[in-house]
Coordinates of C-alpha atoms in Angstrom, one line a residue:
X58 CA -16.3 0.7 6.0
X59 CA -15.9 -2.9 7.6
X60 CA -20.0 -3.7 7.4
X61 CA -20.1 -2.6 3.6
X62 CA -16.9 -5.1 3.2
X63 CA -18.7 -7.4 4.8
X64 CA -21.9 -6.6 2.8
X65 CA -19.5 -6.7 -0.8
X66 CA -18.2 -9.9 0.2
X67 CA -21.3 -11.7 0.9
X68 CA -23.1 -10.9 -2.4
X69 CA -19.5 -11.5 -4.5
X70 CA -17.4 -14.5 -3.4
X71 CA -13.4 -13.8 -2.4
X72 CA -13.9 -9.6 -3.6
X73 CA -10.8 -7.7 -3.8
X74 CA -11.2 -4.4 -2.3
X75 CA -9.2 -1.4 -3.4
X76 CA -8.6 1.4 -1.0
X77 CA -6.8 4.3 -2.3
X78 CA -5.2 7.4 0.0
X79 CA -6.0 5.3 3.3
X80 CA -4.9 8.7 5.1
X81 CA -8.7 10.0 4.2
X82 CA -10.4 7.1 6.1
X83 CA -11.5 8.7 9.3
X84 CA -12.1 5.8 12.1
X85 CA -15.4 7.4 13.9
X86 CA -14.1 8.7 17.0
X87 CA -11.0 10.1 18.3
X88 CA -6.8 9.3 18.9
X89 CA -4.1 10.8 19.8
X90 CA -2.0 10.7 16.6
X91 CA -2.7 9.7 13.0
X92 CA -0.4 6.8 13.4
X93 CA -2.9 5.5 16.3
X94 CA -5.5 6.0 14.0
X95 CA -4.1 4.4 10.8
X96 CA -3.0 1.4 13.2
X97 CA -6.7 1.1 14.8
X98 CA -8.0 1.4 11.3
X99 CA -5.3 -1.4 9.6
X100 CA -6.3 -3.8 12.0
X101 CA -10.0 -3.6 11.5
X102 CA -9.4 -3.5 7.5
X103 CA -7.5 -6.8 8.4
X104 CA -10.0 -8.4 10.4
X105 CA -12.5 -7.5 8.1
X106 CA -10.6 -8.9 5.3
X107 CA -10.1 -12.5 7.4
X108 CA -13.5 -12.3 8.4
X109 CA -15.5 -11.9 4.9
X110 CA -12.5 -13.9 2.9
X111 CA -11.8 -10.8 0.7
X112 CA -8.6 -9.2 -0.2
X113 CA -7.2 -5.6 0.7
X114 CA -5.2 -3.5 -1.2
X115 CA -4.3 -0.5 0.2
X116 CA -2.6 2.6 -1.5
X117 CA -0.6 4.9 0.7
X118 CA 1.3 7.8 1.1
X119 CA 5.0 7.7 1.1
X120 CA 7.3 10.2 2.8
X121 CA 9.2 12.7 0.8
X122 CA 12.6 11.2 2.7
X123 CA 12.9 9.1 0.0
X124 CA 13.8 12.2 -2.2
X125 CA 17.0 13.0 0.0
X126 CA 18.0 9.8 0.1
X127 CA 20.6 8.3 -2.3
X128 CA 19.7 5.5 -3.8
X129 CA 16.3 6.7 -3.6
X130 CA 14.5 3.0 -3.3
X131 CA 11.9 3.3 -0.8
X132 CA 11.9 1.5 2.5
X133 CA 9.3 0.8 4.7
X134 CA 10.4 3.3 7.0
X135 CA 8.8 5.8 3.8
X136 CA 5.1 5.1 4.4
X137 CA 3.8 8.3 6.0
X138 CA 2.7 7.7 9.5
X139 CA 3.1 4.3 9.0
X140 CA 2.9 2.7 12.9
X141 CA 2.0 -0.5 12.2
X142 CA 1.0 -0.4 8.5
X143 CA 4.5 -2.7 7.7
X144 CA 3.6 -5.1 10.8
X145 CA 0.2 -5.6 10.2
X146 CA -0.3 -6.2 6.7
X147 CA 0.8 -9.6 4.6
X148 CA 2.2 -7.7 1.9
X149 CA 4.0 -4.4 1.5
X150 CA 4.9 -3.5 -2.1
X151 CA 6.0 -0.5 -3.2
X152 CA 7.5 0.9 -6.6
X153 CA 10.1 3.2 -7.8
X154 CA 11.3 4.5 -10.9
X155 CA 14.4 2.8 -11.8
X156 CA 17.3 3.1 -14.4
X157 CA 17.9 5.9 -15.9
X158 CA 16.5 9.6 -15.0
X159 CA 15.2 9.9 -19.0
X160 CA 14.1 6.8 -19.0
X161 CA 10.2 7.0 -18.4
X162 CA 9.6 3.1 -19.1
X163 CA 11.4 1.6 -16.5
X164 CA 10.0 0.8 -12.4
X165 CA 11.0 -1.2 -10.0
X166 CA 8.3 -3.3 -7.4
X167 CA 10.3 -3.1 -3.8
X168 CA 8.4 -6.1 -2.1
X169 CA 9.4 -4.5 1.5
X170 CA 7.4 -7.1 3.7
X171 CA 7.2 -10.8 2.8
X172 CA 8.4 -13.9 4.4
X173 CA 10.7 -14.4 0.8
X174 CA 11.5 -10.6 0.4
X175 CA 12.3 -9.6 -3.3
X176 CA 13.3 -7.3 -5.8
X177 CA 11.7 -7.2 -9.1
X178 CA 12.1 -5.0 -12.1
X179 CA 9.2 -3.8 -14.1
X180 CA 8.5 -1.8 -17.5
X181 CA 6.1 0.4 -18.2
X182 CA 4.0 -0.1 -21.1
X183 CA 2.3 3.3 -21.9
X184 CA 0.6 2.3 -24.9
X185 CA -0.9 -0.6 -23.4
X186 CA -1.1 1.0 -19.6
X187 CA 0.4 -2.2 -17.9
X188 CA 3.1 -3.4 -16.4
X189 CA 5.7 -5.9 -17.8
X190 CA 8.6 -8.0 -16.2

């Protein structure tokens, strides 16, 4: 995965790479947990990313904790198997629905790892497929 990063970014200047379900990347040889792999496989991702001047973005698997919990806003502590997922990347965003149960339109963006930390509430446009603040 890091060589054809490296291979994207030198044919397309500052790529932005999408990964989604990160828990299907298998890192080539062996660990003794998932959370050794992920780790293993975050830091290369990130050293890849320095390297070739691209950006990641990662989706991932959250934890159905959340479900239990009141409140119900996720928290880093949410990502499945996350070992160092929260320590290694720049950026941690995740999003939740917000407001009320009926309401379909509304999300929030939980920004759970940056130096300013913030909250931010989004809509949902579903005719146009984007998000609004």
């Amino acid at each position: 995965l890091a060589l054809k990063i490296v291979e994207f970014a030198a044919k397309n200047p500052n790529p932005i790479i999408i990964i989604d379900q990160l828990q299907f990347i298998n890192a080539g040889r062996r660990f003794e947990s998932k959370v050794s792999e992920f780790d293993f496989i975050m830091a290369k991702l990130k050293q890849t990313a320095l390297m070739s001047d691209s950006s990641v973005f990662i989706a991932h698997q959250l934890n159905r904790d959340i479900e239990r919990r009141e409140g119900k806003f996720p928290q880093t502590s949410d990502i499945k198997d996350c070992g160092r997922i929260e320590e290694i990347s720049d950026l941690v965003i995740m999003f939740a629905k917000g407001g009320k149960e009926s309401d379909d339109n509304r999300y929030c963006r939980v920004i759970a790892r940056h130096w300013a930390g913030s909250t931010t509430v989004l809509n949902w446009l579903q005719k146009k497929g984007a998000f609004e603040v």
